[in-house]
Every structure is written in C-alpha cells, then in structure tokens.
Coordinates of C-alpha atoms in Angstrom, one line a residue:
X1 CA -119.7 231.1 13.5
X2 CA -118.8 230.1 10.6
X3 CA -115.0 229.1 10.5
X4 CA -112.5 231.6 8.5
X5 CA -109.0 230.7 9.5
X6 CA -106.5 229.4 7.2
X7 CA -103.5 227.3 7.3
X8 CA -100.5 229.6 7.9
X9 CA -99.4 228.4 4.7
X10 CA -96.6 230.3 3.4
X11 CA -97.0 229.6 -0.3
X12 CA -100.3 231.4 -0.3
X13 CA -100.5 234.9 -0.8
X14 CA -102.3 236.9 1.5
X15 CA -104.9 237.8 -1.5
X16 CA -105.3 233.7 -1.8
X17 CA -105.6 233.5 2.1
X18 CA -108.6 235.8 1.9
X19 CA -110.5 234.4 -0.8
X20 CA -109.9 230.9 1.1
X21 CA -111.5 232.4 4.3
X22 CA -114.4 233.8 2.1
X23 CA -115.4 230.5 0.7
X24 CA -116.9 228.8 3.5
X25 CA -119.3 231.9 3.3
X26 CA -119.9 231.6 -0.1
X27 CA -120.5 227.9 -0.7
X28 CA -122.8 226.9 2.1
X29 CA -122.4 223.0 2.4
X30 CA -125.8 222.5 3.8
X31 CA -127.6 225.1 1.5
X32 CA -129.1 223.2 -1.4
X33 CA -130.3 226.3 -3.0
X34 CA -127.1 227.8 -3.3
X35 CA -125.4 224.7 -4.8
X36 CA -128.0 224.8 -7.5
X37 CA -127.8 228.5 -8.0
X38 CA -124.3 227.8 -8.3
X39 CA -124.8 225.6 -11.2
X40 CA -127.0 227.2 -13.0
X41 CA -124.9 230.5 -12.3
X42 CA -122.1 229.0 -14.4
X43 CA -124.5 227.1 -16.9
X44 CA -125.6 230.5 -18.0
X45 CA -121.8 231.6 -18.3
X46 CA -120.8 229.2 -20.7
X47 CA -124.1 229.3 -22.5
X48 CA -123.5 233.4 -22.9
X49 CA -119.9 233.2 -23.7
X50 CA -120.7 230.2 -26.3
X51 CA -123.3 232.7 -27.9
X52 CA -121.1 235.6 -27.7
X53 CA -118.3 233.6 -29.8
X54 CA -120.8 233.1 -32.6
X55 CA -121.7 236.8 -32.6
X56 CA -118.6 237.3 -35.1
X57 CA -119.1 234.1 -37.0
X58 CA -122.5 235.4 -38.1
X59 CA -121.5 238.7 -38.9
X60 CA -118.3 237.6 -41.3
X61 CA -121.0 235.1 -42.8
X62 CA -123.3 238.4 -43.7
X63 CA -120.6 240.8 -44.8
X64 CA -119.1 237.9 -47.1
X65 CA -123.0 237.2 -48.5
X66 CA -123.2 241.3 -49.1
X67 CA -119.5 241.1 -51.1
X68 CA -120.1 240.7 -54.9
X69 CA -118.3 237.5 -55.7
X70 CA -117.4 237.3 -59.5
X71 CA -119.8 239.7 -60.5
X72 CA -122.7 237.9 -59.2
X73 CA -125.5 239.8 -57.7
X74 CA -125.6 240.8 -54.1
X75 CA -127.9 238.6 -51.9
X76 CA -129.3 240.0 -48.6
X77 CA -128.4 237.1 -46.1
X78 CA -131.9 237.3 -44.2
X79 CA -130.8 234.1 -42.1
X80 CA -127.3 234.9 -41.3
X81 CA -128.7 238.5 -40.0
X82 CA -131.4 237.2 -37.9
X83 CA -129.0 234.6 -36.7
X84 CA -126.6 237.4 -35.5
X85 CA -129.4 239.2 -33.8
X86 CA -130.6 236.3 -32.0
X87 CA -126.6 235.1 -31.0
X88 CA -126.6 238.7 -29.7
X89 CA -129.6 238.6 -28.1
X90 CA -128.7 235.2 -26.0
X91 CA -125.6 236.2 -25.2
X92 CA -126.9 239.1 -23.0
X93 CA -130.2 237.1 -22.0
X94 CA -128.0 234.2 -20.6
X95 CA -125.6 237.1 -18.7
X96 CA -128.7 238.6 -17.6
X97 CA -130.0 235.3 -16.0
X98 CA -126.4 234.4 -15.0
X99 CA -126.8 237.7 -12.7
X100 CA -130.0 237.5 -11.5
X101 CA -129.1 233.8 -9.9
X102 CA -126.0 234.6 -8.7
X103 CA -127.8 237.4 -6.8
X104 CA -128.7 235.4 -4.0
X105 CA -125.5 233.6 -3.5
X106 CA -123.5 236.8 -3.1
X107 CA -126.3 238.8 -0.8
X108 CA -126.4 235.5 1.1
X109 CA -122.6 235.4 1.8
X110 CA -122.3 239.2 2.6
X111 CA -125.4 238.8 5.0
X112 CA -123.6 235.8 6.7
X113 CA -120.2 237.5 7.1
X114 CA -121.6 240.6 8.3
X115 CA -123.4 238.9 10.9
X116 CA -120.2 236.8 11.8
X117 CA -118.2 240.2 12.4
X118 CA -121.0 241.5 14.4
X119 CA -121.5 238.3 16.8
X120 CA -118.0 238.5 17.0
X121 CA -117.4 242.1 18.2
X122 CA -120.5 241.4 21.0
X123 CA -118.0 238.5 22.0
X124 CA -114.8 240.5 22.6
X125 CA -114.1 241.6 26.2
X126 CA -114.7 244.8 27.7
X127 CA -111.0 245.9 27.4
X128 CA -111.4 246.0 23.6
X129 CA -114.4 248.3 23.5
X130 CA -112.6 250.6 25.9
X131 CA -110.0 251.1 23.5
X132 CA -111.8 251.0 20.4
X133 CA -112.5 253.8 18.2
X134 CA -116.5 253.9 17.2
X135 CA -116.0 256.2 13.9
X136 CA -112.9 253.9 12.7
X137 CA -114.2 250.7 13.5
X138 CA -117.9 251.4 11.8
X139 CA -116.2 252.5 8.6
X140 CA -113.9 249.4 8.4
X141 CA -117.0 246.9 8.9
X142 CA -118.9 249.1 6.2
X143 CA -116.1 249.2 3.7
X144 CA -115.4 245.8 4.3
X145 CA -118.9 244.0 3.6
X146 CA -118.9 246.6 0.6
X147 CA -115.7 245.1 -0.5
X148 CA -117.2 241.3 0.0
X149 CA -120.2 242.1 -2.2
X150 CA -117.4 243.9 -5.0
X151 CA -115.1 241.1 -4.9
X152 CA -118.0 238.3 -5.7
X153 CA -119.4 240.7 -8.3
X154 CA -116.0 241.3 -10.4
X155 CA -114.7 238.1 -9.8
X156 CA -118.0 236.0 -11.2
X157 CA -119.2 238.9 -13.5
X158 CA -116.1 240.1 -15.0
X159 CA -112.9 238.2 -14.0
X160 CA -113.8 234.7 -14.9
X161 CA -116.1 235.3 -17.8
X162 CA -113.4 237.4 -19.3
X163 CA -110.8 235.1 -18.8
X164 CA -112.9 232.3 -20.3
X165 CA -113.7 234.6 -23.3
X166 CA -110.0 235.2 -24.0
X167 CA -108.9 231.5 -24.0
X168 CA -112.3 230.8 -26.1
X169 CA -111.6 233.6 -28.7
X170 CA -107.9 232.7 -28.9
X171 CA -109.1 229.0 -30.0
X172 CA -111.6 230.1 -32.6
X173 CA -108.8 232.3 -34.2
X174 CA -106.4 229.7 -34.4
X175 CA -109.1 227.2 -35.6
X176 CA -110.4 229.6 -38.1
X177 CA -107.1 231.2 -39.3
X178 CA -103.7 230.7 -38.7
X179 CA -101.7 230.5 -35.2
X180 CA -100.2 234.4 -36.0
X181 CA -104.0 235.9 -35.4
X182 CA -104.4 233.9 -32.3
X183 CA -100.6 234.6 -31.2
X184 CA -101.4 238.4 -31.6
X185 CA -104.4 238.6 -29.6
X186 CA -103.4 236.7 -26.8
X187 CA -99.6 238.5 -26.6
X188 CA -101.9 241.5 -26.3
X189 CA -104.1 240.1 -23.8
X190 CA -101.2 239.0 -21.9
X191 CA -99.3 242.4 -21.9
X192 CA -102.5 244.3 -20.8
X193 CA -103.3 242.0 -18.3
X194 CA -99.4 242.2 -16.6
X195 CA -99.3 245.7 -17.0
X196 CA -102.9 246.4 -15.2
X197 CA -101.3 243.7 -12.4
X198 CA -98.4 245.5 -11.6
X199 CA -99.5 249.2 -11.9
X200 CA -102.4 247.9 -9.7
X201 CA -100.3 246.5 -7.1
X202 CA -98.0 249.6 -7.0
X203 CA -101.5 251.8 -6.8
X204 CA -102.7 249.5 -3.6
X205 CA -100.3 251.7 -1.4
X206 CA -102.3 254.6 -2.2
X207 CA -105.4 253.0 -1.2
X208 CA -104.5 251.7 2.0
X209 CA -103.3 255.2 3.3
X210 CA -106.8 256.5 1.9
X211 CA -108.4 254.0 4.0
X212 CA -106.3 254.8 7.1
X213 CA -106.8 258.7 6.7
X214 CA -110.4 258.2 6.2
X215 CA -110.9 256.1 9.2
X216 CA -109.0 258.9 11.4
X217 CA -111.2 261.7 10.0
X218 CA -114.4 259.7 10.7
X219 CA -113.5 258.5 14.1
X220 CA -112.5 262.5 15.2
X221 CA -115.6 263.5 13.2
X222 CA -118.0 260.9 15.1
X223 CA -116.1 261.8 18.1
X224 CA -116.5 265.3 18.2
X225 CA -120.3 265.0 17.6
X226 CA -120.7 262.4 20.2
X227 CA -119.1 265.1 22.8
X228 CA -121.2 267.8 21.0
X229 CA -122.1 269.8 24.4
X230 CA -118.3 269.4 25.5
X231 CA -117.2 271.2 22.4
X232 CA -120.0 274.1 23.0
X233 CA -118.8 274.5 26.8
X234 CA -115.1 275.2 26.1
X235 CA -115.8 276.9 22.9
X236 CA -113.5 274.6 20.8
X237 CA -115.2 274.7 17.6
X238 CA -112.5 276.2 15.8
X239 CA -110.2 273.4 17.6
X240 CA -112.2 270.4 16.4
X241 CA -112.6 272.0 12.9
X242 CA -108.4 272.2 12.8
X243 CA -108.2 268.4 14.0
X244 CA -110.7 267.3 11.2
X245 CA -109.2 269.7 8.6
X246 CA -105.9 268.0 9.0
X247 CA -107.2 264.3 8.7
X248 CA -108.9 265.4 5.7
X249 CA -105.6 267.4 4.4
X250 CA -104.0 263.7 4.7
X251 CA -106.8 262.1 3.1
X252 CA -106.7 264.6 0.4
X253 CA -103.0 263.8 -0.6
X254 CA -103.7 260.3 -0.8
X255 CA -106.3 260.5 -3.2
X256 CA -104.4 262.8 -5.9
X257 CA -101.8 260.6 -5.4
X258 CA -104.4 257.7 -6.3
X259 CA -106.0 259.8 -8.9
X260 CA -102.6 260.7 -10.9
X261 CA -101.5 257.2 -10.5
X262 CA -105.0 255.8 -12.1
X263 CA -104.7 258.1 -15.2
X264 CA -101.0 256.7 -15.7
X265 CA -102.8 253.0 -15.5
X266 CA -105.4 253.8 -17.9
X267 CA -102.9 255.8 -20.2
X268 CA -100.8 252.5 -20.4
X269 CA -103.6 250.0 -21.0
X270 CA -105.1 252.3 -24.0
X271 CA -101.5 251.9 -25.7
X272 CA -101.5 248.0 -25.5
X273 CA -104.5 247.8 -26.4
X274 CA -104.0 250.1 -29.5
X275 CA -100.7 248.6 -30.4
X276 CA -102.3 245.1 -30.4
X277 CA -105.7 246.1 -32.8
X278 CA -103.4 247.8 -35.0
X279 CA -101.1 245.0 -35.4
X280 CA -104.0 242.6 -35.8
X281 CA -105.5 244.5 -38.6
X282 CA -102.7 245.0 -40.5
X283 CA -102.1 241.6 -40.5
X284 CA -105.7 240.8 -41.4
X285 CA -105.6 243.4 -44.2
X286 CA -102.6 241.5 -45.8
X287 CA -104.4 238.6 -45.6
X288 CA -107.2 239.7 -47.7
X289 CA -104.7 241.6 -50.0
X290 CA -102.9 238.5 -50.7
X291 CA -106.3 236.5 -51.0
X292 CA -105.6 234.6 -47.4
X293 CA -108.7 235.9 -46.1
X294 CA -111.9 237.3 -47.2
X295 CA -113.6 240.8 -46.3
X296 CA -115.9 239.1 -43.7
X297 CA -112.6 237.5 -42.0
X298 CA -111.3 240.9 -41.6
X299 CA -114.2 242.0 -40.2
X300 CA -114.9 239.0 -37.5
X301 CA -111.1 239.2 -36.9
X302 CA -111.8 242.7 -36.1
X303 CA -115.1 242.2 -34.3
X304 CA -113.3 239.4 -31.8
X305 CA -110.4 241.5 -30.9
X306 CA -113.1 244.6 -30.2
X307 CA -115.3 241.9 -28.5
X308 CA -112.1 241.3 -26.1
X309 CA -111.0 244.5 -25.7
X310 CA -114.4 245.8 -24.4
X311 CA -114.5 243.2 -21.1
X312 CA -110.8 243.9 -20.9
X313 CA -111.3 247.6 -20.1
X314 CA -114.0 246.3 -17.7
X315 CA -111.4 243.8 -16.6
X316 CA -108.9 246.1 -15.9
X317 CA -111.4 248.4 -13.3
X318 CA -112.6 245.4 -12.2
X319 CA -109.0 244.0 -10.9
X320 CA -108.4 247.5 -9.0
X321 CA -111.7 247.2 -7.3
X322 CA -111.0 243.7 -6.3
X323 CA -107.8 244.9 -5.1
X324 CA -109.3 247.8 -3.0
X325 CA -112.2 245.0 -2.0
X326 CA -109.4 242.6 -0.6
X327 CA -107.6 245.6 1.4
X328 CA -110.9 246.4 3.0
X329 CA -112.0 242.7 3.9
X330 CA -108.6 242.1 5.1
X331 CA -109.5 245.1 7.3
X332 CA -112.6 243.9 8.4
X333 CA -110.9 240.2 8.8
X334 CA -108.6 241.7 11.3
X335 CA -111.5 242.3 13.6
X336 CA -112.5 238.8 13.3
X337 CA -108.9 237.9 13.7
X338 CA -109.0 239.9 17.7
X339 CA -109.1 237.2 20.0
X340 CA -111.7 236.9 22.7
X341 CA -110.2 237.5 26.0
X342 CA -113.3 235.5 27.9
X343 CA -114.5 232.6 26.3
X344 CA -116.8 229.3 27.3
X345 CA -115.2 226.8 28.5
X346 CA -115.4 223.8 25.8
X347 CA -119.0 222.1 26.5
X348 CA -119.4 224.5 29.1
X349 CA -123.0 224.0 31.5
X350 CA -125.4 227.0 32.3
X351 CA -125.2 228.0 35.8
X352 CA -127.6 226.2 38.0
X353 CA -129.6 228.6 40.2
X354 CA -130.7 227.1 43.4
X355 CA -130.4 229.9 45.8
X356 CA -128.1 232.9 44.7
X357 CA -125.5 233.1 46.7
X358 CA -122.1 234.7 45.9
X359 CA -118.7 234.1 47.1
X360 CA -115.6 236.3 46.1
X361 CA -112.7 233.9 47.4
X362 CA -109.4 235.6 47.5
X363 CA -109.9 237.4 44.1
X364 CA -107.3 239.3 42.4
X365 CA -107.7 241.6 39.8
X366 CA -105.4 243.7 37.4
X367 CA -105.4 245.7 34.3
X368 CA -101.8 246.3 34.0
X369 CA -99.4 244.2 36.3
X370 CA -97.8 247.1 37.8
X371 CA -101.4 248.4 39.1
X372 CA -103.2 246.0 41.2
X373 CA -107.0 246.5 41.4
X374 CA -108.2 244.0 43.7
X375 CA -106.2 242.1 46.1
X376 CA -107.4 239.2 47.9
X377 CA -110.8 240.5 48.2
X378 CA -113.2 237.9 50.0
X379 CA -116.7 238.1 51.1
X380 CA -120.2 236.3 50.8
X381 CA -123.6 237.8 49.7
X382 CA -125.8 235.0 51.4
X383 CA -128.8 233.9 49.4
X384 CA -131.8 236.7 49.6
X385 CA -129.3 238.9 51.5
X386 CA -128.2 242.5 50.5
X387 CA -124.9 243.3 51.1
X388 CA -123.1 246.8 49.9
X389 CA -119.9 247.8 48.9
X390 CA -118.4 251.3 49.8
X391 CA -115.2 253.1 49.3
X392 CA -113.6 256.1 47.9
X393 CA -113.3 256.6 44.1
X394 CA -111.1 254.3 42.6
X395 CA -111.0 251.8 45.4
X396 CA -112.3 248.8 42.9
X397 CA -115.9 249.2 43.6
X398 CA -117.1 249.0 39.9
X399 CA -114.6 246.4 38.8
X400 CA -116.3 243.8 41.1
X401 CA -119.5 244.3 39.1
X402 CA -117.5 243.5 36.2
X403 CA -116.0 240.8 37.3
X404 CA -119.4 239.3 38.9
X405 CA -120.7 239.8 34.8
X406 CA -117.5 238.1 33.9
X407 CA -116.7 241.0 31.3
X408 CA -113.3 240.0 32.9
X409 CA -111.9 237.1 34.5
X410 CA -109.9 237.5 37.8
X411 CA -106.1 237.1 37.8
X412 CA -106.4 235.3 41.2
X413 CA -109.0 233.5 43.3
X414 CA -112.5 232.8 41.8
X415 CA -116.0 234.1 42.1
X416 CA -119.0 231.2 42.9
X417 CA -123.0 231.3 42.6
X418 CA -124.3 228.6 44.3
X419 CA -121.1 226.9 44.7
X420 CA -120.5 227.4 40.7
X421 CA -116.9 229.0 39.5
X422 CA -118.5 231.8 37.1
X423 CA -115.7 230.7 34.6
X424 CA -116.9 226.8 34.0
X425 CA -120.3 227.9 33.4
X426 CA -121.8 229.7 29.9
X427 CA -121.6 233.5 29.8
X428 CA -125.5 233.6 28.9
X429 CA -126.8 231.7 31.5
X430 CA -124.8 233.9 34.0
X431 CA -125.7 237.3 32.8
X432 CA -129.3 236.3 32.5
X433 CA -129.7 235.7 36.2
X434 CA -128.3 238.9 37.2
X435 CA -130.1 242.4 36.4
X436 CA -127.8 245.6 36.7
X437 CA -128.5 249.3 37.2
X438 CA -125.3 250.7 36.2
X439 CA -123.9 253.9 37.5
X440 CA -123.7 255.7 33.7
X441 CA -126.8 254.6 31.8
X442 CA -126.8 254.9 28.4
X443 CA -129.5 254.2 25.8
X444 CA -130.2 253.4 22.6
X445 CA -131.4 256.1 20.1
X446 CA -135.3 254.7 20.0
X447 CA -138.1 255.3 22.2
X448 CA -138.3 254.7 25.8
X449 CA -140.8 252.0 25.2
X450 CA -138.1 250.0 23.4
X451 CA -135.4 251.0 25.7
X452 CA -137.5 250.0 29.0
X453 CA -138.8 246.7 26.7
X454 CA -135.1 245.8 26.2
X455 CA -134.7 243.9 29.7
X456 CA -137.3 241.3 27.9
X457 CA -138.2 242.2 24.8
X458 CA -141.0 239.9 24.4
X459 CA -142.8 241.7 27.0
X460 CA -146.2 243.2 26.7
X461 CA -147.1 246.7 27.0
X462 CA -149.1 246.2 30.3
X463 CA -145.7 244.5 31.8
X464 CA -143.5 247.7 30.6
X465 CA -145.8 250.2 32.0
X466 CA -145.6 248.1 35.6
X467 CA -142.1 248.2 35.3
X468 CA -142.2 252.1 34.4
X469 CA -144.3 252.5 37.2
X470 CA -142.4 250.7 39.8
X471 CA -139.3 252.6 38.6
X472 CA -141.3 256.0 38.8
X473 CA -141.2 257.2 35.3
X474 CA -144.3 256.5 34.0
X475 CA -146.2 259.6 35.3
X476 CA -143.4 261.5 33.2
X477 CA -143.6 259.5 30.5
X478 CA -147.4 260.4 30.4
X479 CA -146.7 263.9 30.3
X480 CA -144.9 263.7 27.4
X481 CA -146.7 264.3 23.9
X482 CA -145.7 261.0 22.2
X483 CA -145.7 259.3 25.5
X484 CA -144.0 255.9 25.2
X485 CA -142.8 256.2 21.6
X486 CA -141.0 259.3 22.4
X487 CA -137.5 259.0 21.1
X488 CA -134.6 259.3 23.6
X489 CA -131.8 260.5 21.1
X490 CA -128.2 259.7 20.6
X491 CA -127.1 257.4 24.0
X492 CA -130.3 258.7 25.7
X493 CA -129.6 262.5 25.6
X494 CA -132.7 263.9 25.5
X495 CA -133.5 262.4 28.8
X496 CA -132.1 264.3 31.7
X497 CA -129.9 262.2 33.8
X498 CA -132.5 261.0 36.6
X499 CA -134.9 260.0 34.0
X500 CA -132.4 258.0 32.1
X501 CA -131.4 256.3 35.3
X502 CA -135.2 255.7 35.6
X503 CA -135.5 254.1 32.4
X504 CA -132.3 251.8 33.3
X505 CA -134.4 250.8 36.6
X506 CA -137.3 249.7 34.6
X507 CA -135.4 247.9 32.2
X508 CA -133.8 245.9 34.8
X509 CA -137.2 245.3 36.8
X510 CA -138.4 243.9 33.4
X511 CA -136.0 241.5 33.3
X512 CA -137.1 239.8 36.7
X513 CA -133.4 238.5 37.3
X514 CA -132.8 236.4 40.5
X515 CA -129.7 238.5 41.2
X516 CA -129.6 242.6 41.5
X517 CA -126.7 244.8 40.9
X518 CA -127.2 248.3 41.8
X519 CA -124.0 250.0 40.8
X520 CA -124.6 253.6 42.2
X521 CA -128.3 253.2 40.9
X522 CA -129.7 256.1 42.2
X523 CA -126.7 258.7 42.1
X524 CA -128.4 261.0 39.2
X525 CA -131.6 260.9 41.2
X526 CA -132.9 264.0 43.6
X527 CA -133.1 263.1 47.1
X528 CA -137.0 263.0 47.3
X529 CA -137.0 260.7 43.9
X530 CA -134.2 258.6 45.2
X531 CA -136.2 257.6 48.6
X532 CA -139.1 256.7 46.2
X533 CA -137.1 254.7 44.1
X534 CA -134.9 253.0 47.4
X535 CA -138.4 251.9 48.4
X536 CA -139.6 250.6 45.1
X537 CA -135.8 248.9 44.9
X538 CA -136.2 247.3 48.2
X539 CA -139.9 246.0 47.7
X540 CA -138.8 244.3 44.6
X541 CA -135.7 242.7 45.8
X542 CA -136.7 241.5 48.7
X543 CA -135.7 238.1 49.3
X544 CA -133.5 238.1 46.1
X545 CA -129.8 238.4 46.3
X546 CA -128.5 242.1 45.9
X547 CA -124.9 243.5 45.8
X548 CA -125.3 247.7 46.3
X549 CA -122.5 249.6 45.1
X550 CA -123.1 252.7 46.7
X551 CA -121.4 256.3 47.0
X552 CA -124.2 257.9 49.4
X553 CA -124.3 256.1 52.4
X554 CA -127.4 256.9 53.6
X555 CA -129.2 254.7 50.6
X556 CA -127.5 251.4 52.2
X557 CA -127.8 252.2 55.9
X558 CA -130.6 248.9 55.8
X559 CA -127.9 246.6 54.2
X560 CA -127.4 243.4 55.6
X561 CA -123.6 243.8 55.6
X562 CA -121.7 246.6 54.5
X563 CA -117.8 246.2 53.1
X564 CA -115.3 249.0 52.9
X565 CA -113.2 249.1 50.2
X566 CA -109.9 251.2 50.2
X567 CA -107.0 250.5 47.6
X568 CA -108.3 247.8 46.3
X569 CA -108.3 245.7 49.8
X570 CA -111.5 245.3 52.5
X571 CA -110.9 247.2 55.3
X572 CA -113.7 246.9 57.3
X573 CA -117.2 244.5 57.2
X574 CA -120.2 245.0 59.3
X575 CA -123.7 246.4 59.9
X576 CA -124.4 250.4 59.5
X577 CA -124.6 250.4 63.4
X578 CA -121.4 248.3 64.0
X579 CA -119.2 250.2 61.6
X580 CA -119.9 253.6 62.9
X581 CA -119.5 252.1 66.5
X582 CA -116.3 250.9 65.0
X583 CA -114.8 254.7 64.4
X584 CA -113.0 253.7 61.1
X585 CA -113.1 254.5 57.8
X586 CA -116.7 253.9 57.3
X587 CA -117.5 256.3 60.3
X588 CA -115.1 259.0 58.9
X589 CA -117.1 258.5 55.5
X590 CA -120.4 258.9 57.4
X591 CA -119.8 262.1 59.1
X592 CA -118.1 263.4 55.9
X593 CA -120.8 262.8 53.8
X594 CA -123.5 264.3 57.0
X595 CA -121.5 267.3 57.1
X596 CA -122.0 267.9 53.3
X597 CA -125.5 267.3 53.4
X598 CA -125.7 270.0 56.5
X599 CA -124.0 272.6 54.5
X600 CA -126.3 271.9 50.9
X601 CA -129.3 272.1 53.6
X602 CA -128.3 275.2 55.1
X603 CA -127.6 276.9 51.5
X604 CA -131.2 276.0 50.5
X605 CA -133.5 276.8 53.6
X606 CA -133.2 280.3 53.4
X607 CA -134.9 280.0 50.0
X608 CA -137.5 277.2 50.8
X609 CA -138.5 278.9 53.9
X610 CA -138.4 282.8 53.3
X611 CA -139.2 285.0 50.4
X612 CA -136.6 287.2 52.0
X613 CA -133.2 285.8 49.4
X614 CA -130.5 287.2 51.6
X615 CA -128.9 283.9 53.1
X616 CA -128.6 283.2 57.0
X617 CA -125.2 283.6 59.0

C-alpha cells in the first residue's frame, strides 16, 4: 500500500495535507514514464502560455498597420495576420498536447488510490464491516475517486496555467506600457481571486451537508432495495418512501442553499471583472487621446484583459470544484485512516502446516467488555479427527469459527495450529489452509460457475463440475436453461437456501483445504439432501482435521468428540454415546430435537401414506 500519512504539522491547512497525501500517488518514484510525462506536460504548459502572450502583440501590430498614419495608404499586414493565426494555433496545440500527455499521469494516480482504498477496506476487521452502511460507503468511494480526478484536472489544467498567465501578462503589460496598466490588471485579479476564495470557503458548508444527506438517502435506498422481500412481507412500501423522502428533503434544502450562494458568487465575480475592465479601458483610452498609446495598444490591452478574464471565469469554477473535490477526498481518506483491528506482525512468517492439529487454549473473547462471549474455552481438535461444537443460540459457537479465521483476535488465551499461535503468522497463509461452509451463504451477483470457481479461480471446467457433483448440485444446474452460466442475482437471491448452500459447499471443496470448518453447513437442506451432502462431506473430509458447528445433533453423531457450549463456557465433552449416557445438557438437547422430529413426522405421514387428508388423532 502506498504511504498516505502526513506529519501532524499544525502549520499545514487540511487542504494542503490532503494534497501532500496525494502526491505519492501522482509522482510515482520508480515510474520513469510518469516522470517523462510530467516533464513534457509542464514544457507544453509554458510553451502554450508563451504562444498565448504573443497573440495580442500580433493583433496590436496588425491593427497599427491598418490604421492610417499621416494620410498614408493602409497596408494589409499579411505576415502579422498569419503570425496571429499561428500563435493562436500553437497556444491551442500545445495545450492539447499537455492534456493528452498528462491524462496518463492523472488516471494512473486515480487507479492507484482507488485500489489502495479497496485493499484497505478488505484489510479492515469484521467489526467494521458489520457496522458499515454499504450505500454511504460506496458513494464516499465514488465521490472520492471522482474528486481526485477533478482535483488533478483543475489544478494542472486550470489553476496552475491561469496563475502563470496572470504573472506573465502582468510582466508584459508593465514592460510594454507602464506600471499603471499592470497594477490595474493585478489588483483586479487579486480582488477577483480573494472574493472567490472567501465566498467559496463559506459555501463549502452547504457542500458538506449535501454529501452527508446524499449518503443518508443512498444508504436508505440501497438498504430498502436489498431487503425488497421484507418490505413486501410487511406492506411497508409507504413507510420506506417516507423515510427516503425525508432524506431527500434534507438534500433538497442543502442543494437550494448551495445554488443561491453560487448565484451570489457569480454575480460578485462579474461585478469585479466588469469594473476592472472598464477602468483599464478608460486608462488606455485616455492614453490614446494623449498620444501615449496607439489604437493597437488600446486593442492589445483590451485583448490581454479579456484573455485573462476568460480563464478567470474558469478559475472561479475550478476553485469551487477543487474545494468540493477536497471535501470528497477527505471523506475517502477517512476510510484509509480507519485502523486495521487485526494486523500481521512485522515480518510474520507463513503458517507451516504439518498435521493440522488445532488447540484452543484458555480462550476468552468479548465484543463488549460488559458482555463476555467466550470464557476460558479450551479444547483440541486432533489432526485428521472431527470435533463438533453444539449449544443453544448465542452460546458462542459461530464466534469460535470467526476466531479461528482470525476475523478477531482473542482477548485472552491463544489458538494454535500445529503448535503455532495464529497471531504470529500471516492471515493469508492461515486462511489458505482452512475451508469453510458458512451457515449464511451469500453469493456474488454473477454466474453459478463463477461462484463455485471462487474457491479456486484458476480451476478448470472439469474441476468445477466435479466439485458441483460432490456437492449434489450438478444435476440441478444441468436442468437450468443456461446451465453453469446462470446468474444467481444479488446475494444469490435467485437460488433457494439449499441451492445456495450446495454452491457454497462446492466452492469450499474446490479450494481443497487442509482443515474443514462446517458452520451449520446443511441447515438449509431438506432431510434427504442433507443425508447425501453429509455422506459427501464425510468422504471428502476423511483424514482431514474437521471442526463442525452444528444445530442438528443428528448430523454429528459420528464425530470423534462433541463439545457442548453454554453461555460461552464448555459444559460437556465426549462422544455421542457417552454424552447421552451422561444425562446432561447434550442429552436434553437430543431428546428435545427427537421429539420435534417425531411431531413433524406425524404431521407429514398421513398425507404421504394415504389419500385421506384428515390428520390422525
């Protein structure tokens, strides 16, 4: 990741700090092409402005040639007219070359920053992503990257060229005429710029409010659309419309204030420019009347003033856009400033897999200190064996899987794999060894083939089909009109829960991990399919270290060891038979589930075994 931190220098304004943070992205030290393009772009900038300065001079000479002198015949200044045209052409040509050369520099910088933010978001802990608002986050990134593009464009193509042109024109006017013309021009420029800066700073508050309300509106819209079915279930379309409209009303208020303030800014700029132009023309007119200036001088001064005022109009717009861009960029940089909760240690080695033994050693964990989740949890998953963890909802079962994947670090104790503390090795090597089938399967809005291949993106079609077959989903995919190229929709909503879970199983099988973690892996499957999947999982995970987090106890009766969690503590350990004989928590859970299964079977049997729809007594 490119370094973006800036020393906390109180002398630097926030805007300057942002520009300093952007510089490493723009000026890539080891990229010779970027340095070459920078040099060419600035050379073209100066050549373009030099040619621009010549345009009024050639125009002046042409006018003077055309003005009768002591009754002499008017001569058409062909050379000066051609020179005037060439100078204008060169000014435009050099400017276009500059823009074309610099485009690669700015776009590469935008790409680097966008990738930097994307990578950083993936490095942030699960805690951050559980709290985030996806709609607002995506808008912040979108506006931030667009803001960087605008900042580079306006700084290099508008602000810098205009500042250079003002200084050069001021020098030329002073040299060719007298200091009065130069002073009038520079005072007008300074007044214009000062007014623009002051009013624009005042207007930024409205831009910030617009961004905040826009984020809120987008978040509400995205959240509502993602939960489309829930909205329909409860007939809450009107409720969602009211919530969205309230956010839009806040945006509307801020947008109106922003537009009114913009009108005030434009009006003030026009007044300053008009006054400056009138004063300079009056002075030049009196100079002509007193024979201090020629008609050509009058035209040249007017041309220089207008030549400056045209980019000044753009300067005001450019400065406003830069301030807006800096606001948007600062919001995106706030994302980069979010600290990573889980970090690799400096020079951390990869996890060295030997057997696959997992040890939880006096593990404590809490999300909030006032609410402990795990308390002194200790157990071992021997290499090549299967251990199941069961317990009531909220007992801490899924937290164990998150700690094993190191989405969080333990607040006490440690987790070892083959004797190595997982906090001492790289997260990448740790997660590469473990394959998980989660309870809540979320798929990418892409094809079935892509979602299965996500377990190993370089897999061949044959390998993907083999994994799908083992997960008992290949036959279903073949019945679809588009087969493996069928798109699954947002978060996989076009598939049923069982189909999504089988895709997740196929994806994990394709990864070919050394350690398997099944977190309620068959919870969304019917009894028949569950039995088929269980047989497949047992066959595939045979001789692999396997940790199963289960709700249905019938799925883990063959586990080498069963651990019973209650309120974050291990209350029982043993085999299925041993725990049933113990007459404790596990036995009570087993009897309760068996009773529920008998009730369900009694409700189903009359309809499946008889044409008489009347339920049995």
